[in-house]
mmCIF file of C-alpha atoms in Angstrom:
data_model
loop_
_atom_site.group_PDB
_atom_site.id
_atom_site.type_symbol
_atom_site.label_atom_id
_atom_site.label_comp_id
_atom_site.label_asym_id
_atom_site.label_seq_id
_atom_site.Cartn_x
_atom_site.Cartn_y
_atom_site.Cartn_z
ATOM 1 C CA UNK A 1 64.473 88.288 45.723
ATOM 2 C CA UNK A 2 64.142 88.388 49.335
ATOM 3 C CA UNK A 3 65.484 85.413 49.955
ATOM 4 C CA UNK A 4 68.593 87.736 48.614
ATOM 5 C CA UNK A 5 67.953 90.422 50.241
ATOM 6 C CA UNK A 6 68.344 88.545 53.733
ATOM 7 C CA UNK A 7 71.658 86.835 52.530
ATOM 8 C CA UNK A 8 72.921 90.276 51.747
ATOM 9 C CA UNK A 9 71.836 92.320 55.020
ATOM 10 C CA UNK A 10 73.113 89.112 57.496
ATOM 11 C CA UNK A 11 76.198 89.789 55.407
ATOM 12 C CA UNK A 12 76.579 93.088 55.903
ATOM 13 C CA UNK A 13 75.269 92.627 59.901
ATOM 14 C CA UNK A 14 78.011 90.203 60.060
ATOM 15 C CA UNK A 15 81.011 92.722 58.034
ATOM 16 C CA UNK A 16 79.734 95.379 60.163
ATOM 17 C CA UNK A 17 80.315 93.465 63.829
ATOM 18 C CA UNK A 18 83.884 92.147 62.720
ATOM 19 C CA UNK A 19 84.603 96.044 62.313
ATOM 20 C CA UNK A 20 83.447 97.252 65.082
ATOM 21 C CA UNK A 21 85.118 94.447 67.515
ATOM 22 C CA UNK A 22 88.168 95.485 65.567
ATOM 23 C CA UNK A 23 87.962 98.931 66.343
ATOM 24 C CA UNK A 24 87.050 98.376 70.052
ATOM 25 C CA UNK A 25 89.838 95.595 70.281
ATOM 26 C CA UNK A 26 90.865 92.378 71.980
ATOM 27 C CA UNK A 27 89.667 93.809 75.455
ATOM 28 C CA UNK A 28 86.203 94.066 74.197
ATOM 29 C CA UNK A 29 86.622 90.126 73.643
ATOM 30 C CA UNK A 30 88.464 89.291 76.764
ATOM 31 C CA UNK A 31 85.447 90.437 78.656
ATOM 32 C CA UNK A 32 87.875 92.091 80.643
ATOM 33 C CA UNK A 33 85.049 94.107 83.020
ATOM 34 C CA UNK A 34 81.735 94.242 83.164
ATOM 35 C CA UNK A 35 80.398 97.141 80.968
ATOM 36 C CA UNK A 36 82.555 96.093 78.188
ATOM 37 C CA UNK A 37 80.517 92.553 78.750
ATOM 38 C CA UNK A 38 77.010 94.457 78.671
ATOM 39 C CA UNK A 39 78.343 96.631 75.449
ATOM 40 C CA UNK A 40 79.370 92.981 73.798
ATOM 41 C CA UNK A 41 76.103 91.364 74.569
ATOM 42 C CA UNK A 42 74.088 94.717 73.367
ATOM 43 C CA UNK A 43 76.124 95.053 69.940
ATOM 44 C CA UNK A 44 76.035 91.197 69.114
ATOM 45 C CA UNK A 45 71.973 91.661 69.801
ATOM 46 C CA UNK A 46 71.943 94.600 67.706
ATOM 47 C CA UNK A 47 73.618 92.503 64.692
ATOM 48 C CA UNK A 48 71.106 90.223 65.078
ATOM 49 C CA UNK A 49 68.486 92.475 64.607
ATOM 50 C CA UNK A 50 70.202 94.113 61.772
ATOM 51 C CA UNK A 51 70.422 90.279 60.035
ATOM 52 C CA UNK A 52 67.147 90.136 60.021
ATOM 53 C CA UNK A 53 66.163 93.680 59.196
ATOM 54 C CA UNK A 54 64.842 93.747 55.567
ATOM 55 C CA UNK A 55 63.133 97.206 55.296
ATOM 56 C CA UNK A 56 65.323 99.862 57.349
ATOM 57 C CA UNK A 57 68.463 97.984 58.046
ATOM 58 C CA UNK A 58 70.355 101.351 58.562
ATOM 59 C CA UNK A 59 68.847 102.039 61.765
ATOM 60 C CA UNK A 60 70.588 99.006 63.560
ATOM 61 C CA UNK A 61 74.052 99.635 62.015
ATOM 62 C CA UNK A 62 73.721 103.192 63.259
ATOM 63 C CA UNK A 63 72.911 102.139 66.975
ATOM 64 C CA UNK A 64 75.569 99.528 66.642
ATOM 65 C CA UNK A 65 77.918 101.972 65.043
ATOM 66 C CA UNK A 66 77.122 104.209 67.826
ATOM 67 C CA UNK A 67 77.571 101.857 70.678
ATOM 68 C CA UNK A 68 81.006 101.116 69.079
ATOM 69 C CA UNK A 69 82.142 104.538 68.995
ATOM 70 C CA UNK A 70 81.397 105.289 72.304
ATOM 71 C CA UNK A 71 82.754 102.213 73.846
ATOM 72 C CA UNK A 72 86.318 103.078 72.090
ATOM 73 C CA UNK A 73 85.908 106.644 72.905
ATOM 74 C CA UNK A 74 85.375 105.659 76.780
ATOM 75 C CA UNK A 75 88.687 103.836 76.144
ATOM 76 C CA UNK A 76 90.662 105.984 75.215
ATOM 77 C CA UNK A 77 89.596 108.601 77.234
ATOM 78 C CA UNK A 78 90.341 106.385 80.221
ATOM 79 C CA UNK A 79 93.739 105.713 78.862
ATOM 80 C CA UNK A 80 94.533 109.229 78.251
ATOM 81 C CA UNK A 81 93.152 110.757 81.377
ATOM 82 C CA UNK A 82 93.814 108.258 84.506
ATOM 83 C CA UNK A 83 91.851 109.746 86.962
ATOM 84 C CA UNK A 84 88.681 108.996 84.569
ATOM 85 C CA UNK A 85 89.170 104.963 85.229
ATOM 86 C CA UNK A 86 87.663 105.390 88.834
ATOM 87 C CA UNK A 87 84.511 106.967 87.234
ATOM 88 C CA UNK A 88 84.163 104.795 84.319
ATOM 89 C CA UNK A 89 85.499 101.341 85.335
ATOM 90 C CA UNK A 90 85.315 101.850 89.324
ATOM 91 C CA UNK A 91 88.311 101.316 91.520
ATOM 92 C CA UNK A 92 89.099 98.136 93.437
ATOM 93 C CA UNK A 93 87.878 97.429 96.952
ATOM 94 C CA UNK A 94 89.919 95.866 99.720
ATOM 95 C CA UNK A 95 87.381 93.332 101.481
ATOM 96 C CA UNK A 96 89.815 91.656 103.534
ATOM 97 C CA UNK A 97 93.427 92.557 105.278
ATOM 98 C CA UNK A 98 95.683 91.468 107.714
ATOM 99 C CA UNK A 99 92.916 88.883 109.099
ATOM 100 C CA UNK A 100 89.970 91.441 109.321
ATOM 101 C CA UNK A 101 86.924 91.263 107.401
ATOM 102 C CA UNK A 102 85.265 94.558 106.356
ATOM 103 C CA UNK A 103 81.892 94.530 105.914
ATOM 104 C CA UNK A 104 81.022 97.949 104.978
ATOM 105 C CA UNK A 105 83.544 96.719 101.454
ATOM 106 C CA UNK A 106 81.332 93.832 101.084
ATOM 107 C CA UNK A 107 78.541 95.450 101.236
ATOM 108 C CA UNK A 108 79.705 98.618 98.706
ATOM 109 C CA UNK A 109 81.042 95.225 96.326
ATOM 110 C CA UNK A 110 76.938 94.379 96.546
ATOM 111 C CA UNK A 111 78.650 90.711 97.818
ATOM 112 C CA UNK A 112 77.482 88.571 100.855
ATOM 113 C CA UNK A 113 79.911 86.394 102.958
ATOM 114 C CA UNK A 114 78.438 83.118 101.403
ATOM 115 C CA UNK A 115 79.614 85.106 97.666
ATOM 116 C CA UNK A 116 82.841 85.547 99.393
ATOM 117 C CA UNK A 117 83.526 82.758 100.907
ATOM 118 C CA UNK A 118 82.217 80.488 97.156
ATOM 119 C CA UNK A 119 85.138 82.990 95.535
ATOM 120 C CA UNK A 120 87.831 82.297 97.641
ATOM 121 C CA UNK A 121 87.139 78.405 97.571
ATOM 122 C CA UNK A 122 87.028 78.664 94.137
ATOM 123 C CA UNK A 123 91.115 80.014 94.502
ATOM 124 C CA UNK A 124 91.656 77.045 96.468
ATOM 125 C CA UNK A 125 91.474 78.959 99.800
ATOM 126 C CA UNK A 126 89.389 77.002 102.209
ATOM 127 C CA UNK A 127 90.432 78.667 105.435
ATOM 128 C CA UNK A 128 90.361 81.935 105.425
ATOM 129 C CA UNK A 129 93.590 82.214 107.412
ATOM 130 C CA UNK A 130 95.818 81.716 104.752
ATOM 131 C CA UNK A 131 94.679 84.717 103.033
ATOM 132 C CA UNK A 132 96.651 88.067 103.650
ATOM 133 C CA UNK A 133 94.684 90.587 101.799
ATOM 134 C CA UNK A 134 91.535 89.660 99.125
ATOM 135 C CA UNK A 135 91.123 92.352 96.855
ATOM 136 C CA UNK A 136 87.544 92.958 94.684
ATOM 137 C CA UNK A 137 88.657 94.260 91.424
ATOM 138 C CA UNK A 138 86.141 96.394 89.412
ATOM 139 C CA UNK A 139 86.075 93.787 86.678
ATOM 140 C CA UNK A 140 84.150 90.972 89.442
ATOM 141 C CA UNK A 141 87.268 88.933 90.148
ATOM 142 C CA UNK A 142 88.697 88.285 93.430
ATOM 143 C CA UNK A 143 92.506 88.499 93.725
ATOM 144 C CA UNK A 144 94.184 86.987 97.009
ATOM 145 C CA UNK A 145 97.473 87.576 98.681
ATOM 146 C CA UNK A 146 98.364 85.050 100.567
ATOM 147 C CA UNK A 147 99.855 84.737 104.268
ATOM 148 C CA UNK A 148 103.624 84.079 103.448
ATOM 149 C CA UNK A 149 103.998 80.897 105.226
ATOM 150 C CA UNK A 150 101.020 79.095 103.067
ATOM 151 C CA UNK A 151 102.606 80.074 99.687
ATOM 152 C CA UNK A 152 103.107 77.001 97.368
ATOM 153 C CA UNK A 153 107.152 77.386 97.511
ATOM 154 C CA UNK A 154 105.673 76.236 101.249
ATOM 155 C CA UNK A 155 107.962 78.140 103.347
ATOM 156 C CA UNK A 156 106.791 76.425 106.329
ATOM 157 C CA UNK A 157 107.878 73.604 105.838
ATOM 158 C CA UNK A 158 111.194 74.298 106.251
ATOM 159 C CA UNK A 159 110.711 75.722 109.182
ATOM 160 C CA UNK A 160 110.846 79.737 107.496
ATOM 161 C CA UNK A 161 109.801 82.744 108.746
ATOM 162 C CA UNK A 162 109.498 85.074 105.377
ATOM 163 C CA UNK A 163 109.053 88.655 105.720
ATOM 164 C CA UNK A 164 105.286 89.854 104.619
ATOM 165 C CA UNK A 165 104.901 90.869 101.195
ATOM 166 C CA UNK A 166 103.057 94.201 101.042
ATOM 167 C CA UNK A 167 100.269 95.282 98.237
ATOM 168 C CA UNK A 168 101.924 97.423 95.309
ATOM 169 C CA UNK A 169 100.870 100.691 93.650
ATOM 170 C CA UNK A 170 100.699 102.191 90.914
ATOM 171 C CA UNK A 171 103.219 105.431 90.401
ATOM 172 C CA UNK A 172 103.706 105.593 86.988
ATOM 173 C CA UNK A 173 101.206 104.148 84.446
ATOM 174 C CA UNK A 174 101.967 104.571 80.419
ATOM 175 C CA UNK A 175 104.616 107.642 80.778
ATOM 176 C CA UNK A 176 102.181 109.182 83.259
ATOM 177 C CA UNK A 177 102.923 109.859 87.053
ATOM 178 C CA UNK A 178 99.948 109.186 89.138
ATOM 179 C CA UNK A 179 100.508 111.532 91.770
ATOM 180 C CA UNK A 180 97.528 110.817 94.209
ATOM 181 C CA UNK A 181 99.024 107.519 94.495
ATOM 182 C CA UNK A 182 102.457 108.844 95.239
ATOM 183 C CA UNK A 183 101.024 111.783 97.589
ATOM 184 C CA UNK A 184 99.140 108.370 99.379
ATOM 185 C CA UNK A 185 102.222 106.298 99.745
ATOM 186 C CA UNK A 186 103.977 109.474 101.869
ATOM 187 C CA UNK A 187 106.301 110.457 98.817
ATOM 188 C CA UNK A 188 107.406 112.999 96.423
ATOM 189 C CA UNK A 189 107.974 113.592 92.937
ATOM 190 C CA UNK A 190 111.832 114.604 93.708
ATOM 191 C CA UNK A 191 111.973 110.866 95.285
ATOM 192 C CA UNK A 192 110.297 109.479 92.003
ATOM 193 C CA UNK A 193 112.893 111.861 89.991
ATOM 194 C CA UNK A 194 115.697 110.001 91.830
ATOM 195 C CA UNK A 195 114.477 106.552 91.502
ATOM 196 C CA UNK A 196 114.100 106.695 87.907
ATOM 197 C CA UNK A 197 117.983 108.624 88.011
ATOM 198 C CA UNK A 198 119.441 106.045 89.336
ATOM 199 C CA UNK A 199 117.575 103.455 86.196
ATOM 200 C CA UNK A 200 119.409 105.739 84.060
ATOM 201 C CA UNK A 201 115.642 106.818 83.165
ATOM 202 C CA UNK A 202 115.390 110.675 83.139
ATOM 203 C CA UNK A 203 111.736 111.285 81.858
ATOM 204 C CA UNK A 204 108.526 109.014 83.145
ATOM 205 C CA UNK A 205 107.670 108.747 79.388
ATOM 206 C CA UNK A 206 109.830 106.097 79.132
ATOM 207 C CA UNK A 207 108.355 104.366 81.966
ATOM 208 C CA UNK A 208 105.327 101.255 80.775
ATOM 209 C CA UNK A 209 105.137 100.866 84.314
ATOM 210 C CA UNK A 210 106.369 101.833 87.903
ATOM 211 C CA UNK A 211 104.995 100.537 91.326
ATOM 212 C CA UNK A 212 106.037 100.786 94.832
ATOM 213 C CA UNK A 213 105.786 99.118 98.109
ATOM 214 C CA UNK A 214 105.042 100.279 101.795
ATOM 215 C CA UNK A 215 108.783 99.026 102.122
ATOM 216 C CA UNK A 216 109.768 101.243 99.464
ATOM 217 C CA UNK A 217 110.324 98.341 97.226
ATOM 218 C CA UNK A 218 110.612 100.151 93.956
ATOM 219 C CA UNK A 219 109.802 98.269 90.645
ATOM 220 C CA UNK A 220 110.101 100.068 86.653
ATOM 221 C CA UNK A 221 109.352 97.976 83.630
ATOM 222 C CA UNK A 222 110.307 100.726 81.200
ATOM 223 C CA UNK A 223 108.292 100.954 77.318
ATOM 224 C CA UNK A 224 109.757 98.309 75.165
ATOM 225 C CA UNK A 225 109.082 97.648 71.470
ATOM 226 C CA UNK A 226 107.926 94.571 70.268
ATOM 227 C CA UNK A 227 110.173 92.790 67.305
ATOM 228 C CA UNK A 228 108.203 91.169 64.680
#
């Protein structure tokens, strides 16, 4: 009989995980930042403990029920309200530009210069010369611009002198305007109006995405529906 009774609660620990990594979704399993990695380790131990839990296993599918809910309520809040993602997910941290290292960034990133120096190698960036900007995203990966003239289309070789590409950002993010970005870049919303105007786009709701260079480079991926 208890031999059954353990079958039948690892069964349920097991039905109960599969729905709540459903309900949290494929982010939660793409690791994609580090407090949806803690919440994944925490619930999986949880499960466990619930498998195994013979007398009261209610108490463990509550905290795991719990720790569920919450992580897909910080999602969506995030998702709804932008200006939550710096508070719950952090914001990334420029550590290196136009050739200068800044070490109060490394230091607020909690990384030393041997940490730095291990991630860019492990981009294939060995000198740090070919590297334009490196920027410390909140989810613990390094992303690297690089100079222009070291870019794998190699440039350089053929004797090419490529205009810098510049770091884009965020305007427009799921139908919403992000207008601390746009009041950072120097612009308006009646120069956003006019940009999406002349896209034949006449409401940012329509917009999946809109970013913008120092350069003014403007970019719009507008919401599309997937076909099945």
């Amino acid at each position: 009989m208890r031999f059954l009774t353990l079958c039948l609660t690892a069964l349920g620990s097991f039905g109960a995980l599969f729905l709540v990594a459903k309900f949290i979704g494929h982010k939660q399993i793409a690791q994609l930042d580090f407090f949806d990695y803690i919440t994944g380790i925490t619930i999986g131990s949880i499960a466990a403990e619930m498998a195994t839990e013979l007398e009261e296993p209610w108490k463990p599918l509550t905290a795991m029920v719990i720790y569920g809910g919450t992580t897909l309520l910080l999602s969506i809040i995030s998702n709804k309200f932008p200006r939550t993602r710096k508070y719950l997910n952090g914001t990334p941290t420029i550590l290196m530009d136009h050739g200068k290292l800044y070490y109060e960034n490394l230091k607020k990133a909690r990384l030393d210069l041997s940490e730095f120096m291990v991630m860019c190698r492990q981009q294939g960036y060995f000198d740090l010369t070919n590297i334009q900007t490196a920027v410390f995203e909140y989810n613990g990966k390094l992303t690297i611009l690089p100079v222009s003239s070291q870019r794998p289309a190699t440039p350089n070789d053929m004797n090419l002198a490529p205009e810098q590409e510049l770091l884009f950002t965020e305007l427009i993010m799921d139908g919403r305007i992000l207008e601390d970005n746009l009041k950072r870049m120097g612009l308006d919303l009646n120069w956003l109006d006019k940009q999406l105007k002349q896209r034949s786009i006449y409401s940012p709701q329509d917009v999946f995405l809109a970013v913008c260079d120092r350069n003014l480079k403007f970019v719009l991926y507008e919401k599309v529906s997937v076909k099945n």
